[in-house]
Short mmCIF file of N, CA and C in Angstrom, two decimals:
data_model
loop_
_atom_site.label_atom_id
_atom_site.label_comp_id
_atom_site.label_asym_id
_atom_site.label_seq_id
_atom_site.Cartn_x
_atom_site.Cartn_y
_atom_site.Cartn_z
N UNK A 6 22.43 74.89 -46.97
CA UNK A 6 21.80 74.06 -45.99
C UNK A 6 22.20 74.47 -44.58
N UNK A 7 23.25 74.03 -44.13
CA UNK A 7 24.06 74.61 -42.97
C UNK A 7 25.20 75.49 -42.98
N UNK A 8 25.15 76.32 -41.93
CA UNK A 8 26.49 77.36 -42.14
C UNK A 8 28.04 76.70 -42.21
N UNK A 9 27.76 75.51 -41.26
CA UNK A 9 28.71 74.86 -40.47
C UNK A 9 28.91 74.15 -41.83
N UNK A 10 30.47 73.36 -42.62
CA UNK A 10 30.15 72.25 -43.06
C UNK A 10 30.15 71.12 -42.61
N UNK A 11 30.82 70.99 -41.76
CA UNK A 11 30.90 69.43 -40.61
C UNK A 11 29.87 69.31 -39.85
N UNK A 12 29.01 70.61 -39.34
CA UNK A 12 28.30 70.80 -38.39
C UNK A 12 26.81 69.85 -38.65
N UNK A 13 26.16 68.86 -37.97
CA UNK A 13 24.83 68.33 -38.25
C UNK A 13 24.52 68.35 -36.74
N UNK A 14 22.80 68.63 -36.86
CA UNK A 14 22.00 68.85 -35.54
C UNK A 14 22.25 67.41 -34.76
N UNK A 15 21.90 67.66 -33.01
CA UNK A 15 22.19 66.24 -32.61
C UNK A 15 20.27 65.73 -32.91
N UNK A 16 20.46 64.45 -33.36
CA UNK A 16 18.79 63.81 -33.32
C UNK A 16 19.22 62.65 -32.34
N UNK A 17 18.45 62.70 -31.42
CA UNK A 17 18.40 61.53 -30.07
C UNK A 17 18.13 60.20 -31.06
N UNK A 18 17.50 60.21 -32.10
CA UNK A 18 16.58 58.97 -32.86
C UNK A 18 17.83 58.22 -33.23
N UNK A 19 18.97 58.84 -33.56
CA UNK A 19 20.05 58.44 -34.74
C UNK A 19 20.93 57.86 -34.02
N UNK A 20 21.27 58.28 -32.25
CA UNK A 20 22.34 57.51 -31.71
C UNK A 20 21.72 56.56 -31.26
N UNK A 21 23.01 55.19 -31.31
CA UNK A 21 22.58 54.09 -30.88
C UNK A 21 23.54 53.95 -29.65
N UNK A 22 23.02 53.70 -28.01
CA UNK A 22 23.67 53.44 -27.18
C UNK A 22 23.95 51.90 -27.00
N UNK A 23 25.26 51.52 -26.57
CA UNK A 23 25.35 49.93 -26.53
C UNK A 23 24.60 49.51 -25.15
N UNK A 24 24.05 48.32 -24.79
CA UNK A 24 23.99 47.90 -23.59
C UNK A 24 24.80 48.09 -22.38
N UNK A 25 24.51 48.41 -21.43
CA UNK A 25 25.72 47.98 -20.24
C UNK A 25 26.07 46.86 -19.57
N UNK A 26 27.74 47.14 -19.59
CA UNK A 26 28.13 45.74 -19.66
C UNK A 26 28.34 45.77 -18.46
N UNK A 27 28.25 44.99 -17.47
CA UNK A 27 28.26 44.94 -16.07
C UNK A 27 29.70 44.08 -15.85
N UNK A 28 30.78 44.37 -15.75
CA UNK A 28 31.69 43.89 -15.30
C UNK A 28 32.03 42.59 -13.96
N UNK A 29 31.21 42.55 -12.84
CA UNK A 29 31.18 41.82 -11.90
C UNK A 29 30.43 40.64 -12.40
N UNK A 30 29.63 40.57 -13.45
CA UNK A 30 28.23 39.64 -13.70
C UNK A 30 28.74 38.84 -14.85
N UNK A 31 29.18 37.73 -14.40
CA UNK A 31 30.11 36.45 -15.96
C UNK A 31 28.34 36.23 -16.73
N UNK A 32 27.18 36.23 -15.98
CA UNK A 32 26.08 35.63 -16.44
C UNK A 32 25.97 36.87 -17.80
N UNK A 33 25.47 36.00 -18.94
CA UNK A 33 24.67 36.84 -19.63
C UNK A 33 23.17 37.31 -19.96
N UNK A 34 22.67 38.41 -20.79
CA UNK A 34 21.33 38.05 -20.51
C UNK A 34 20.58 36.78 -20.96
N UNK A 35 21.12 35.67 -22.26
CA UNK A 35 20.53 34.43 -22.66
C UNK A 35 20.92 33.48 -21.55
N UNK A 36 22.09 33.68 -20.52
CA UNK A 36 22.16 32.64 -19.29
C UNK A 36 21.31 32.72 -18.74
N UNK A 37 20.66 34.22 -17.93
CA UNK A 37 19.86 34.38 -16.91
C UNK A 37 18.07 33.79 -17.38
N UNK A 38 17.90 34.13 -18.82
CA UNK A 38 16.87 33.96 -19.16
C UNK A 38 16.58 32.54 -19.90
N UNK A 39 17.37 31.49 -19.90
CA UNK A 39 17.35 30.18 -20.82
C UNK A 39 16.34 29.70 -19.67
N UNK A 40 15.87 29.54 -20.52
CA UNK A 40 14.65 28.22 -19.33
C UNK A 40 15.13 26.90 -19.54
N UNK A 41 15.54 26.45 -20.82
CA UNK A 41 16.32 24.91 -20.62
C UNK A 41 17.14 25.23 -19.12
N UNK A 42 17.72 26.11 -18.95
CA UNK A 42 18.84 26.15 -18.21
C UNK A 42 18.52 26.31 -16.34
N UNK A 43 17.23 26.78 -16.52
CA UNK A 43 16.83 27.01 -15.08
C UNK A 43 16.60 25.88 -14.16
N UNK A 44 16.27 24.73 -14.31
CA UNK A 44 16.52 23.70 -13.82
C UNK A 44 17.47 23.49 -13.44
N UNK A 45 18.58 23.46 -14.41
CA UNK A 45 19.77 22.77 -13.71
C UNK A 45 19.98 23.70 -12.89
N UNK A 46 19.76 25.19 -12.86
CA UNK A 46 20.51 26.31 -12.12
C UNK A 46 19.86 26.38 -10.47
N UNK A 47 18.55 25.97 -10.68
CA UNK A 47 17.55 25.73 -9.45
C UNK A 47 18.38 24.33 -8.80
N UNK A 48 18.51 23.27 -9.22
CA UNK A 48 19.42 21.92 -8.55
C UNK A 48 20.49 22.27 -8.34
N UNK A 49 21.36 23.47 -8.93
CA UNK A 49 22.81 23.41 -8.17
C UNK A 49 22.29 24.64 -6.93
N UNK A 50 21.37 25.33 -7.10
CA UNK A 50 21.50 26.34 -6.02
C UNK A 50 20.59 25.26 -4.76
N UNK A 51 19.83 24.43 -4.98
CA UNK A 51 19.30 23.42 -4.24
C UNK A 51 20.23 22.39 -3.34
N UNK A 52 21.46 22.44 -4.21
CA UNK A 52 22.54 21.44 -3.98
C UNK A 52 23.00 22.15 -2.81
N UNK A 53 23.77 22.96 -3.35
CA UNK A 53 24.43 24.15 -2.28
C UNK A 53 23.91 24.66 -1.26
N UNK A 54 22.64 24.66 -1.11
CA UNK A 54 21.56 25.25 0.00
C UNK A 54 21.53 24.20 0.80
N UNK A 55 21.62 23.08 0.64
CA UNK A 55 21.53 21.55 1.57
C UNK A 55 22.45 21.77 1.78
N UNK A 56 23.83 21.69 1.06
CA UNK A 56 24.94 21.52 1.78
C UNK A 56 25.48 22.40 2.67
N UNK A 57 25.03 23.81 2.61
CA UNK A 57 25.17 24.39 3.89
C UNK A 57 24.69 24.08 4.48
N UNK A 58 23.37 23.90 4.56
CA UNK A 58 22.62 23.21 5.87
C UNK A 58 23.22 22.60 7.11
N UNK A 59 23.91 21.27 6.08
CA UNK A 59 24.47 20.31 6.65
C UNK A 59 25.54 21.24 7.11
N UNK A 60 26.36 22.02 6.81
CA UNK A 60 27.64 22.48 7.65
C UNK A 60 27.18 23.23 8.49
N UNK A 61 26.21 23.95 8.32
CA UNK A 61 25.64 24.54 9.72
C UNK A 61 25.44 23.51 10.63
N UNK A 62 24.47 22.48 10.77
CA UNK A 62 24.37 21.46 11.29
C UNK A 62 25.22 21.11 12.22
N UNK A 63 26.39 21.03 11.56
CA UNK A 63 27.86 20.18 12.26
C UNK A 63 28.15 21.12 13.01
N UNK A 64 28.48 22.38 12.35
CA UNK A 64 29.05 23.54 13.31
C UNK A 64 28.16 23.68 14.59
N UNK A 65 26.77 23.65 14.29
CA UNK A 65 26.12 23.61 15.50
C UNK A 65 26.27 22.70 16.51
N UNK A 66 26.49 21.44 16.08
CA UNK A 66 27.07 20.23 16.71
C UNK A 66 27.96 20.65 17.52
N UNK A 67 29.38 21.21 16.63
CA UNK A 67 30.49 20.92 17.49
C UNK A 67 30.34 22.32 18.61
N UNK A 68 29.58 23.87 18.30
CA UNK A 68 29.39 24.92 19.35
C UNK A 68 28.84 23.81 20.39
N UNK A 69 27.78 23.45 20.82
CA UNK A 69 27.30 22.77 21.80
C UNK A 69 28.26 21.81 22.52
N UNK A 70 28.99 20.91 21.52
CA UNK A 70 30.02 20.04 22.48
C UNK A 70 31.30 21.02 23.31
N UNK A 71 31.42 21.94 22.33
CA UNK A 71 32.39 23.23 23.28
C UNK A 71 31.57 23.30 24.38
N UNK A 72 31.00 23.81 24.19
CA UNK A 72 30.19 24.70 25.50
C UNK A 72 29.85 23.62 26.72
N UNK A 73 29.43 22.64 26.42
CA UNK A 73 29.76 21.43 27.43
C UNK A 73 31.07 21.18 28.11
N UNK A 74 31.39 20.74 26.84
CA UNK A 74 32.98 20.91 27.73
C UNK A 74 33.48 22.49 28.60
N UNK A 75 33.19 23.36 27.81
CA UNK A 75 33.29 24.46 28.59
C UNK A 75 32.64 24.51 30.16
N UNK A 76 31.55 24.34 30.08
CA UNK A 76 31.23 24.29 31.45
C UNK A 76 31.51 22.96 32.37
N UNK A 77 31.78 22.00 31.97
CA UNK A 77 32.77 20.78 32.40
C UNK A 77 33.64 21.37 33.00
N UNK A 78 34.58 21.87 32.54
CA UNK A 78 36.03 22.44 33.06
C UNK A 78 35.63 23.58 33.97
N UNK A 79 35.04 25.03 34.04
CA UNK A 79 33.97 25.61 34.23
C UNK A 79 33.81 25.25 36.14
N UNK A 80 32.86 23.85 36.10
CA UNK A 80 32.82 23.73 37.17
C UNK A 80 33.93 22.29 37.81
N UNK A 81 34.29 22.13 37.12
CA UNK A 81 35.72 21.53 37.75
C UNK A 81 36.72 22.14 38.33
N UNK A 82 37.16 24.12 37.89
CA UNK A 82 38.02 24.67 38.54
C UNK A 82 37.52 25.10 39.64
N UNK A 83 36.27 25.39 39.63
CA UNK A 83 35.31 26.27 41.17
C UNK A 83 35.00 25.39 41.90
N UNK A 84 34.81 23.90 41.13
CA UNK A 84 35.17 22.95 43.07
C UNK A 84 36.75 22.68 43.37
N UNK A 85 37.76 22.92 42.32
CA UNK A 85 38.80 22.81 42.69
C UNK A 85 39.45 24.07 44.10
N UNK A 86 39.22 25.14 42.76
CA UNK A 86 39.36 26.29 43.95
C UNK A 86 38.28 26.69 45.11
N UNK A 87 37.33 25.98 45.52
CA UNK A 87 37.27 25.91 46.71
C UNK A 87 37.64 24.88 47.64
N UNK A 88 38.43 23.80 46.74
CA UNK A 88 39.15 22.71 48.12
C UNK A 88 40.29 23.05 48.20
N UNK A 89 41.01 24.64 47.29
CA UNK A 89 41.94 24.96 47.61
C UNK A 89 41.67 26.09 48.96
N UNK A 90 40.58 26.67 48.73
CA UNK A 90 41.05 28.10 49.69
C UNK A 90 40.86 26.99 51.13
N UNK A 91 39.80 26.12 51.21
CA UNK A 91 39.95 25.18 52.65
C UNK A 91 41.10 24.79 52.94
N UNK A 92 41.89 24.71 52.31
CA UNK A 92 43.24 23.67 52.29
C UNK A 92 44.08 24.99 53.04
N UNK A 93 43.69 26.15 52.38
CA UNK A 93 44.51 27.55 52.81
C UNK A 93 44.32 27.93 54.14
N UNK A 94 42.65 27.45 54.28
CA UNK A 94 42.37 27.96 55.75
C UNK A 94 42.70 27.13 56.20
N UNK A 95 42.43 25.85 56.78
CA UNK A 95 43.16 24.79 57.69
C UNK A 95 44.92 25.01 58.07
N UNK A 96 45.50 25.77 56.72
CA UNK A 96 47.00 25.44 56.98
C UNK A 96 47.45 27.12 57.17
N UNK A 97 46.30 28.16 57.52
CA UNK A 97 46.52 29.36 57.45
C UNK A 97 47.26 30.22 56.89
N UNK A 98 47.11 30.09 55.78
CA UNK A 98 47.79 30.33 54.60
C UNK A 98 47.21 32.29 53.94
N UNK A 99 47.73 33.43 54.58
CA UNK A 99 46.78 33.93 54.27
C UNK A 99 46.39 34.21 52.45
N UNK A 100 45.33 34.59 52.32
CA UNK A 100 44.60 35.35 51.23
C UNK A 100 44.34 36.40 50.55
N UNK A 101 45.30 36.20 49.54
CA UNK A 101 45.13 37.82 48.91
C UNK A 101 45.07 37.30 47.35
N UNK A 102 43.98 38.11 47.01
CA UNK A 102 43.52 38.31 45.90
C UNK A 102 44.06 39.13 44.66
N UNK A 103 44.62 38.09 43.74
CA UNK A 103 45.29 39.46 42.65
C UNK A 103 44.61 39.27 41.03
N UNK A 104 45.50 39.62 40.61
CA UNK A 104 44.43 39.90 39.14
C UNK A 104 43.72 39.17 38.53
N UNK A 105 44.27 37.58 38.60
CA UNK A 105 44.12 36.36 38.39
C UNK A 105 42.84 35.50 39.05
N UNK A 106 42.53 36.11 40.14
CA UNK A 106 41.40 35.82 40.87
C UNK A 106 42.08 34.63 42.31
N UNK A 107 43.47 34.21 42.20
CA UNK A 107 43.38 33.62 42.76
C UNK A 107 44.73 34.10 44.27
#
């Protein structure tokens, strides 16, 4: 039959390859594909999608109250420091400018 005795031709038909197992992915393929299951999986990703919402929401909230306050303070130091440099000129104080701006 063959010269070889161990030796048999390779036939592609005869090996069976296993699936690949995707290491990062806990889901399996009967998780991904259960339709009982897609509902609930659609309400928790529904759940979670609102609830970011809402934390975006807030976060947006609280950027805006910064930034108010930011410019609160903002223009509270630039009328301050200009009733300082008057105060400088009246009492001739001279003016020099260093890194600080002031």
């Amino acid at each position: 039959m063959y010269q070889y005795p161990n030796y048999y031709p390779y036939n592609p038909q005869t090996v069976y390859q296993q699936p690949q197992y995707n290491q990062y992915s806990h889901a399996t393929w009967e998780d991904q594909y259960d339709i009982e299951r897609q509902p609930q999986q659609i309400q928790n990703l529904t759940r979670r999608v609102n609830e970011l919402e809402r934390r975006v929401n807030q976060l947006n909230e609280t950027v805006n109250r910064l930034q108010q306050t930011s410019e609160r303070h903002t223009f509270r130091l630039n009328r301050l420091n200009q009733r300082l440099r008057r105060v400088e000129q009246r009492l001739n104080i001279p003016f020099t400018a260093s890194e600080d701006g002031f």
